[in-house]
Coordinates of C-alpha atoms and ligand atoms in Angstrom, one line a residue:
X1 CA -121.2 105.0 -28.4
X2 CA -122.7 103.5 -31.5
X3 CA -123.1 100.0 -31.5
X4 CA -123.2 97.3 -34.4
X5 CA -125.9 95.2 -34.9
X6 CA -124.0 92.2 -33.5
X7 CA -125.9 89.5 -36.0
X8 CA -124.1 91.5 -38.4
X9 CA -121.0 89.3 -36.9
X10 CA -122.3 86.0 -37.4
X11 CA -122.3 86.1 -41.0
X12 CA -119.8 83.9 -42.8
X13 CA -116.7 85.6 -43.9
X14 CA -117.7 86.7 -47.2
X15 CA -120.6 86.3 -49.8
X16 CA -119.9 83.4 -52.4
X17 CA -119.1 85.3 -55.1
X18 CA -116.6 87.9 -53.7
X19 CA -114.7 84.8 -52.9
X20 CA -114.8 84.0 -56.6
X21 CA -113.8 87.4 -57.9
X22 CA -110.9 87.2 -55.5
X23 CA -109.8 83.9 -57.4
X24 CA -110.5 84.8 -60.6
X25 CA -108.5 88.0 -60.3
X26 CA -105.4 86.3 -58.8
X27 CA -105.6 83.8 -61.7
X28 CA -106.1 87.0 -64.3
X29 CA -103.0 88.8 -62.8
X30 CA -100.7 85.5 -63.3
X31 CA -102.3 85.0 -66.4
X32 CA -103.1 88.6 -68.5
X33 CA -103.1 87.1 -71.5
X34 CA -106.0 84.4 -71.1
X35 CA -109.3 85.1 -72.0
X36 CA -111.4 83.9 -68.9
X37 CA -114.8 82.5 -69.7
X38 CA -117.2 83.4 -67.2
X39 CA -120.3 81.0 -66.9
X40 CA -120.2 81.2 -62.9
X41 CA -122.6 84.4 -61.6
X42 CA -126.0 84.2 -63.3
X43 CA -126.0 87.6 -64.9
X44 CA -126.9 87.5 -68.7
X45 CA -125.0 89.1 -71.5
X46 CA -127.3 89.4 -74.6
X47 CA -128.7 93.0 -75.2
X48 CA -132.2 94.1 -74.2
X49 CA -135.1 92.6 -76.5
X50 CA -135.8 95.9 -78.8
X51 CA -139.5 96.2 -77.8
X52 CA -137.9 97.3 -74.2
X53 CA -135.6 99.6 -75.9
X54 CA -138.5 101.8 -78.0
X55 CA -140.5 101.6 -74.9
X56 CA -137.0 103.1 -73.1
X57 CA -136.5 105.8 -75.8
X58 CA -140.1 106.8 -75.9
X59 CA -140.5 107.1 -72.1
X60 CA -137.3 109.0 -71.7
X61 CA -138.2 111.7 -74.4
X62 CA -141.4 112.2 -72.2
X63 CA -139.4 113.0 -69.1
X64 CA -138.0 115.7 -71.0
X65 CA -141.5 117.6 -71.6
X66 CA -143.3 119.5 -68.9
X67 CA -146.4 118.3 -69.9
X68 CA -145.5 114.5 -70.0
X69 CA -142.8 114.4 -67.0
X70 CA -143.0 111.9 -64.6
X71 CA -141.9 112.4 -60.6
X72 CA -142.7 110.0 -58.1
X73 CA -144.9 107.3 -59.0
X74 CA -147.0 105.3 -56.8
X75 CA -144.7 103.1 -54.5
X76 CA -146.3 100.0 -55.5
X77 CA -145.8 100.6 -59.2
X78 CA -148.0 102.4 -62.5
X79 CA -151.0 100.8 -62.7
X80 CA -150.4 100.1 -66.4
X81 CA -147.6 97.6 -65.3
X82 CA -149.1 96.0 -62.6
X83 CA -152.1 95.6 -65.0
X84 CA -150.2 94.0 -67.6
X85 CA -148.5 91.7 -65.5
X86 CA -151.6 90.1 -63.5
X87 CA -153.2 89.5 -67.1
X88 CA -150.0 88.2 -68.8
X89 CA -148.2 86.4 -66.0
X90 CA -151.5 85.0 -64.5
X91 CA -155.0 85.4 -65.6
X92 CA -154.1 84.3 -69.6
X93 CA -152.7 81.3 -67.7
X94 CA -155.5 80.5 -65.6
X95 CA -154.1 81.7 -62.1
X96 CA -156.1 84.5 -59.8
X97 CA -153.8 87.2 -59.1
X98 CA -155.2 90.8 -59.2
X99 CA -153.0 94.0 -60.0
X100 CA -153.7 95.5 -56.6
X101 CA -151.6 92.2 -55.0
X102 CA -148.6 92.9 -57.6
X103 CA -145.8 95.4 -56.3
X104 CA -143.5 96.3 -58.7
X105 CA -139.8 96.9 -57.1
X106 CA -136.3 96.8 -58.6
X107 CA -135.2 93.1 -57.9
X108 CA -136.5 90.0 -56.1
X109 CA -133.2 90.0 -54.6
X110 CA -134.4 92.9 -52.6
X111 CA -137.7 91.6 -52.0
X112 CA -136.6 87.9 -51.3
X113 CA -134.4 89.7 -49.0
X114 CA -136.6 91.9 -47.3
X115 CA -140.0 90.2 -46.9
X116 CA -138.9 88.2 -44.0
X117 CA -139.0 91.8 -42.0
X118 CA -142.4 91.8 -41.4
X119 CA -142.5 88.8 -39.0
X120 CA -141.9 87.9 -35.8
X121 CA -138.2 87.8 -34.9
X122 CA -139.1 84.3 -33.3
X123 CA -140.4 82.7 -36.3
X124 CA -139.2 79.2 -37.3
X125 CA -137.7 79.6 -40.7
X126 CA -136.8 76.8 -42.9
X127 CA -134.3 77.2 -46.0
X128 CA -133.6 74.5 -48.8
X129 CA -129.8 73.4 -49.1
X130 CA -128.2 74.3 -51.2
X131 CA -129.9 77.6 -51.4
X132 CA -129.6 81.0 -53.2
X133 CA -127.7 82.8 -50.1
X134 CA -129.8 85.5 -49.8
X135 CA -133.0 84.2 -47.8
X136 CA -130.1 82.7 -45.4
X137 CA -128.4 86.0 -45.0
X138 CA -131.3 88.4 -44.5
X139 CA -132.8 86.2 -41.5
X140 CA -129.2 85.8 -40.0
X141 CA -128.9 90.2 -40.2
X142 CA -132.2 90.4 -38.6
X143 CA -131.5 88.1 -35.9
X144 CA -133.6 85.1 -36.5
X145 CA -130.5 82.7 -35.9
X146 CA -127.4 81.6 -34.1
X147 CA -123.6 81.3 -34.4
X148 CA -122.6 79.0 -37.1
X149 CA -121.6 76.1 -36.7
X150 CA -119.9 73.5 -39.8
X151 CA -121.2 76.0 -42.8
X152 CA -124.8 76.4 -40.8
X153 CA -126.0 78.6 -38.4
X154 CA -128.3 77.3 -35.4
X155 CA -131.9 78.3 -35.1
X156 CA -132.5 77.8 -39.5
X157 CA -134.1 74.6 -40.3
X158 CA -132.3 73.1 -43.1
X159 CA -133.9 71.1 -46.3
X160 CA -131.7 69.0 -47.3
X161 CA -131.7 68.6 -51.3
X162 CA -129.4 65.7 -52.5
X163 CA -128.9 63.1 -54.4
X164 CA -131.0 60.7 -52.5
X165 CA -134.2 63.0 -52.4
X166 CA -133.5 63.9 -56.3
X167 CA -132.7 67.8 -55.0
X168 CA -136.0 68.1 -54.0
X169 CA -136.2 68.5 -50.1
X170 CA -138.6 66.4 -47.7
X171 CA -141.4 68.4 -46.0
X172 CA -139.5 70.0 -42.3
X173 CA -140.0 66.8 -40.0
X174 CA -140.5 69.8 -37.0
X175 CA -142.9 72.8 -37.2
X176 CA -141.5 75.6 -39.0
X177 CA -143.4 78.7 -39.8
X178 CA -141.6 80.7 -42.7
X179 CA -140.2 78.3 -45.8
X180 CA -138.1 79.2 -48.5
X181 CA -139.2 77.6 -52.0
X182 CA -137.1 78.4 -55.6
X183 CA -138.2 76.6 -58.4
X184 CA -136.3 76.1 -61.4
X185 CA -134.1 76.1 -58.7
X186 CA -130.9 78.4 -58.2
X187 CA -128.5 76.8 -57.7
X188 CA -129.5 73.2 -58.6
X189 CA -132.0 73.5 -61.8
X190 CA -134.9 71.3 -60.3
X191 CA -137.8 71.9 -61.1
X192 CA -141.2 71.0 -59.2
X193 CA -144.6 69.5 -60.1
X194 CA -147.9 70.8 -59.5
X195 CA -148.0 67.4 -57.0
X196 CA -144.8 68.6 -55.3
X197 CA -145.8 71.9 -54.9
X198 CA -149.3 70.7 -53.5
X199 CA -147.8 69.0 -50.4
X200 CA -145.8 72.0 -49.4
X201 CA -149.3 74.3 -50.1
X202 CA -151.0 71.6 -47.9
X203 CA -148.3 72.1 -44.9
X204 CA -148.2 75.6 -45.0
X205 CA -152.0 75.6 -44.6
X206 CA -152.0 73.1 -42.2
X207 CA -149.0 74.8 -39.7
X208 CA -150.4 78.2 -40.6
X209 CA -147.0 79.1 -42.1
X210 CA -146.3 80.7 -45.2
X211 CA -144.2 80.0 -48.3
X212 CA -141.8 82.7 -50.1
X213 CA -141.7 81.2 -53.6
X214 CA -139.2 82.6 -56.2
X215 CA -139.8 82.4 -58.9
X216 CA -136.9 84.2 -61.5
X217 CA -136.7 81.3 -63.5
X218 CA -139.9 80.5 -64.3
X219 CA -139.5 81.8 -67.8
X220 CA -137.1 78.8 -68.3
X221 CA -140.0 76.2 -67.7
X222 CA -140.7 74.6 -71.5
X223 CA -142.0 71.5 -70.1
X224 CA -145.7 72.5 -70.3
X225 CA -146.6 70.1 -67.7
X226 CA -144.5 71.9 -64.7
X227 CA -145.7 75.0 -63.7
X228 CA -144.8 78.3 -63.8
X229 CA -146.4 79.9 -60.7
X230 CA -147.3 78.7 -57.1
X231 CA -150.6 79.9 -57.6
X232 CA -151.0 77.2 -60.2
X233 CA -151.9 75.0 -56.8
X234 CA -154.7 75.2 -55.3
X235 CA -155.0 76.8 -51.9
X236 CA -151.7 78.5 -52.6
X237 CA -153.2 81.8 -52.6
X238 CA -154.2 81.7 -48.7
X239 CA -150.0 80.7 -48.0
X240 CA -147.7 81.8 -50.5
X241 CA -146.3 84.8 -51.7
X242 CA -144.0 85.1 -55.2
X243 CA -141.0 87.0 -55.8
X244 CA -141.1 87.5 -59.9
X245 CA -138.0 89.3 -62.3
X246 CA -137.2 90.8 -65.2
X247 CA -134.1 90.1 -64.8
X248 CA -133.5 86.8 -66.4
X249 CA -136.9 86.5 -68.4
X250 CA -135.8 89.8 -70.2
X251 CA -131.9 90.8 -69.6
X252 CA -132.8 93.3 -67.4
X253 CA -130.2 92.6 -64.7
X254 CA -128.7 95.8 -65.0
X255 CA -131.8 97.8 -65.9
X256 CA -133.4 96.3 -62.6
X257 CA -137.3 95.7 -62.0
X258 CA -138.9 92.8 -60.8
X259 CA -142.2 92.4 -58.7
X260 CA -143.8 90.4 -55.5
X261 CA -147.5 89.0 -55.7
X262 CA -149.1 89.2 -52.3
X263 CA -152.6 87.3 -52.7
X264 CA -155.4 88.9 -50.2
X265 CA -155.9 86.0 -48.5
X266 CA -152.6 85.5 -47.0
X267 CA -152.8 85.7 -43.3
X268 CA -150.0 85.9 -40.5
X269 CA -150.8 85.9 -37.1
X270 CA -150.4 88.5 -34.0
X271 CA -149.4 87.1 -30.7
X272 CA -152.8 86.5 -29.6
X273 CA -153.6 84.9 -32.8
X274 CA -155.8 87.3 -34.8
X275 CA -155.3 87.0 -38.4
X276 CA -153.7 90.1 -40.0
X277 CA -153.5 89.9 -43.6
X278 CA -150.1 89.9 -45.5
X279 CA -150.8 91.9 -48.1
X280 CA -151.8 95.1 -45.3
X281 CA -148.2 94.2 -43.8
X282 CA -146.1 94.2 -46.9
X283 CA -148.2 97.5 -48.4
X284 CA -147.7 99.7 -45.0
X285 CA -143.5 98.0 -45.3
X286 CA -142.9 99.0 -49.6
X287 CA -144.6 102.0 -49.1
X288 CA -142.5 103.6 -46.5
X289 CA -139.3 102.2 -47.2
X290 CA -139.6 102.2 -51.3
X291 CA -140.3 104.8 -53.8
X292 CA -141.3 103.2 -56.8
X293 CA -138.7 102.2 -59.9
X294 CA -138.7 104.9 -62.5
X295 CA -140.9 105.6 -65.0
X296 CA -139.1 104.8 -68.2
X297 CA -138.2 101.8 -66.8
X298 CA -141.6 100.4 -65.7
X299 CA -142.6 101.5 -69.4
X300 CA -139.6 99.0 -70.8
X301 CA -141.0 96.3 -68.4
X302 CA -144.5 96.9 -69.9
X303 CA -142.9 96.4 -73.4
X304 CA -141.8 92.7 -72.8
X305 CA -145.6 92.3 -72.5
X306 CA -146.3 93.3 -76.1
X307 CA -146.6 90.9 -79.3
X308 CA -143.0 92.1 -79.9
X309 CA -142.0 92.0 -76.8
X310 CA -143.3 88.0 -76.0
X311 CA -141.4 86.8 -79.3
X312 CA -138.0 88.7 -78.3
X313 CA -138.2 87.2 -74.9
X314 CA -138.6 84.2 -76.3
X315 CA -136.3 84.1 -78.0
X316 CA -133.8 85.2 -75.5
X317 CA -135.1 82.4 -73.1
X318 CA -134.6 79.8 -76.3
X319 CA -131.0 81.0 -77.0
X320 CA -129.8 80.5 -73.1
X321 CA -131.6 77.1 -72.8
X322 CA -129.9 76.0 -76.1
X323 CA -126.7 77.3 -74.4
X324 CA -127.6 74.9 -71.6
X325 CA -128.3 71.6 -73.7
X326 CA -124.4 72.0 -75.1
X327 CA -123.3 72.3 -71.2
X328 CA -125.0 69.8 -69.9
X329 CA -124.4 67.3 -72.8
X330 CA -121.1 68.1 -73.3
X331 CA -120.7 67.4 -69.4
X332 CA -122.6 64.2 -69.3
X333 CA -120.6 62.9 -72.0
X334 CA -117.1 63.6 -70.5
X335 CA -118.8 61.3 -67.9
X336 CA -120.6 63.4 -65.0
X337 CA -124.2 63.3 -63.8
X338 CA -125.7 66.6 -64.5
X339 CA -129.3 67.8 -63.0
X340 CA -131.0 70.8 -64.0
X341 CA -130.5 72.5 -67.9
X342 CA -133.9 71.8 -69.5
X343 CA -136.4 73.8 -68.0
X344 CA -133.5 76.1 -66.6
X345 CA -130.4 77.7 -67.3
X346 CA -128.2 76.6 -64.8
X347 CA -126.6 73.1 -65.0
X348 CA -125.4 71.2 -61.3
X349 CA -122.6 68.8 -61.9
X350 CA -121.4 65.9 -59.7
X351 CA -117.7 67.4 -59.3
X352 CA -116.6 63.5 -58.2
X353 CA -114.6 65.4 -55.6
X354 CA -114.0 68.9 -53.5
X355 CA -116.5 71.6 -55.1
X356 CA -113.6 74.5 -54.8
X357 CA -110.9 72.2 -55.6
X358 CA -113.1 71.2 -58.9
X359 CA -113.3 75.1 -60.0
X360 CA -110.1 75.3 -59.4
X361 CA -109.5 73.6 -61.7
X362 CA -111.5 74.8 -64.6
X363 CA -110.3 77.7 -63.5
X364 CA -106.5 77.2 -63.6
X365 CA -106.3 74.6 -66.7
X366 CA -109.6 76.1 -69.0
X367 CA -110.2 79.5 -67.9
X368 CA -113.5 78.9 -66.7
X369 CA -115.3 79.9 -64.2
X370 CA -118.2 77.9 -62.7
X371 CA -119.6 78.4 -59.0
X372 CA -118.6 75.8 -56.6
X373 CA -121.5 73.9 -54.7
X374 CA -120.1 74.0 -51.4
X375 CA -120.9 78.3 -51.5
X376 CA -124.6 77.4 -51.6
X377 CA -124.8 75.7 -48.4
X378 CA -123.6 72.1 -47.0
X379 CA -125.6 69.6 -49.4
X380 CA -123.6 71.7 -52.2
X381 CA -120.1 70.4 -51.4
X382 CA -119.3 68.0 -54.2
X383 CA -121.1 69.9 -57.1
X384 CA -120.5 72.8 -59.0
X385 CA -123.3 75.1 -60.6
X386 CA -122.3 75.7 -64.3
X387 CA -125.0 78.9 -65.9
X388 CA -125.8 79.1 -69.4
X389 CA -125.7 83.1 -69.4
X390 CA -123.5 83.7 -72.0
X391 CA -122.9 83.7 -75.4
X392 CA -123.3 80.6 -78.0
X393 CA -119.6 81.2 -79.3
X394 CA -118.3 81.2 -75.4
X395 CA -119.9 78.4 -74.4
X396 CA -118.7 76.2 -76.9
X397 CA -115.2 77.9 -76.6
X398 CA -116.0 77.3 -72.7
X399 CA -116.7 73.3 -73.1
X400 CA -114.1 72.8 -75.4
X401 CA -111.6 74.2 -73.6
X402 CA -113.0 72.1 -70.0
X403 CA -113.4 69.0 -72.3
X404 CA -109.0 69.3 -72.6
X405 CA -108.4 69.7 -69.3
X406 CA -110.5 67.1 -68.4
X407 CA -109.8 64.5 -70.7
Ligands
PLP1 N1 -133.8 85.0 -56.9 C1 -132.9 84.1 -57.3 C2 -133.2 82.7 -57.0 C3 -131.8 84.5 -58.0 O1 -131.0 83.5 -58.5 C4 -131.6 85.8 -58.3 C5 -130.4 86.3 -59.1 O2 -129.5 85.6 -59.4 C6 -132.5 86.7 -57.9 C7 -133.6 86.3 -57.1 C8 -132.2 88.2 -58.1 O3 -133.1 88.7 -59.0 P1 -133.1 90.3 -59.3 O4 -132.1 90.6 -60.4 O5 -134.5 90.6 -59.7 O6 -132.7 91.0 -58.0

């Protein structure tokens, strides 16, 4: 008889945003005549920057010669990629990462999700809340936690991010071993300073554990004080590892590539305690289980690193961070507290109330849709996530429309 994995059955009902579409749809089929304003899942709308696109064109009309074809790359990605992002995303910017430690893959949602595989099924892990439900997911699948219990499951170490603590979470008052860390952060828009980040660098080293810092935002950062990379910190390449995308830097959500940096020096540790480095782990896991993204579209990645390419994204990046401003203005001066929208393009908002019964609302009297809080863990009840990933026109159409119901 084939069995289930049973952690499979611990998971809560449904993922956050299937809950939404369900909504949404029921709202559509009363309504077939409104025009629904999506600024709830982060997925961006504006076309790739045209530097991706020749690089696209030009790589597909290779794989249709013999002599210029490409089959299976190497799993870890082309060296001209991996190249061009440890000199662009890193070196130019003063941080040590070498091409050998990036891995080019198609989405940190896959490798945020996966990385956790290659520890112990006993490690401690500890998760911000609210939280991008993913890391919480994957450790629940792979058995690293109990039932749930009240929208949390036992065995995860929660960090609480609220009002009180600015949505920046306390170090873990207990031991933990494996920590979650996203900055801008999904869903909240908080950023952290080099002095924040220090302090959870100087735990990790001091506990042995190791951080899993995303990163997909980053782009967002303006503020030239903040940065942009864990490895900005010192000591961070001996205990953190960084999930990077395309996605949301360049509108490749639906083109998909992305990439982890795993440092040399990060060590985990065998039972006995040897040291066994991270990088040797996560090579020996990407290269058996992952077979490289495809040519033409590691040449389009490429492309976003070329003089062109740098003033498209840009630009991109400017337009949904203008998109933000008008949210989160328009919110604050209807009269609620916003976080997040300057150095990031999603926007929290004190819902004064019930975080589904809020998007409800906006749903039902503007035709909005905005994600409610309380799907991104416990300390999210009470908000709602607002994303600027749309276009100018909509969002204006969007905040006019919630500035009627509201009023
Ligand atoms: N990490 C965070 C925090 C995200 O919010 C998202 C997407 O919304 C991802 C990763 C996924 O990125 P990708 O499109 O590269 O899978």
């Amino acid at each position: 008889m084939i069995k289930i994995n049973e952690n499979f059955n611990k998971l809560q009902s449904s993922y956050l945003f299937s809950d939404i579409a369900k909504r949404v749809g029921a709202f559509q089929t009363a309504n077939p005549e409104k025009n629904i304003i999506r600024l709830g899942i982060g997925d961006v709308t504006r076309a790739l920057p045209d530097a991706c696109i020749q690089a696209l064109h030009t790589a597909v009309d290779e794989m249709a010669v013999d002599a210029s074809f490409h089959g299976y790359g190497p799993e870890q990605g082309y060296d001209f990629l991996r190249e061009a992002i440890a000199k662009n995303d890193f070196q130019d910017r003063g941080c040590n990462v070498e091409a050998d430690e990036v891995f080019v893959s198609d989405g940190a949602k896959c490798d945020s999700g996966n990385f956790q595989e290659i520890f112990a099924s006993d490690v401690t892990v500890a998760v911000p809340d609210p939280v991008y439900p993913v890391y919480v997911d994957t450790n629940v699948m792979a058995g690293r936690t109990g039932e749930a219990s009240d929208g949390r499951y036992n065995g995860l170490v929660y960090l609480d991010a609220n009002k009180e603590n600015g949505f920046l979470p306390a170090l873990p008052s207990e031991p933990v071993d494996l920590i979650y860390l996203c900055f801008p952060n999904n869903p909240t828009g908080v950023t952290a300073t080099k002095e924040q980040l220090k302090a959870w660098v100087d735990y990790a080293k001091a506990n042995k554990a190791l951080i899993l810092f995303d990163a997909a935002y980053e782009a967002f950062v303006q503020d030239e004080n903040l940065p942009r990379s864990i490895y900005e910190i010192e000591g961070a390449r001996e205990v953190a590892v960084e999930f990077r995308s395309f996605s949301k830097t360049a509108g490749f959500t639906g083109t998909r590539c992305a990439y982890t940096v795993v440092p040399k020096e990060c060590m985990a540790y065998t039972a006995d305690g040897e040291a066994v480095a991270v990088h040797a782990l996560w090579n020996r896991r990407h290269t058996t289980k992952f077979n490289s993204v495809s040519y033409p579209i590691q040449r389009a990645a490429e492309a976003v690193y070329s003089d062109a390419g740098k003033a498209q994204v840009k630009e991109l990046v400017e337009y949904y961070l203008k998109n933000a401003s008008y949210i989160k203005n328009k919110m604050e001066s209807l009269g609620y507290e916003c976080i997040g929208g300057e150095n990031s393009p999603y926007i929290w908002i004190d819902a004064k109330g019930d975080s589904w019964e809020f998007f409800d609302a906006l749903l039902n009297k503007a035709g909005v849709v905005c994600t409610p809080g309380a799907g991104f863990g416990k300390c999210g009840e009470g908000y709602i996530r607002i994303s600027a990933f749309n276009s100018y026109e909509n969002v204006v159409e969007a905040m006019d429309r919630i500035e009627s119901a509201l009023k």
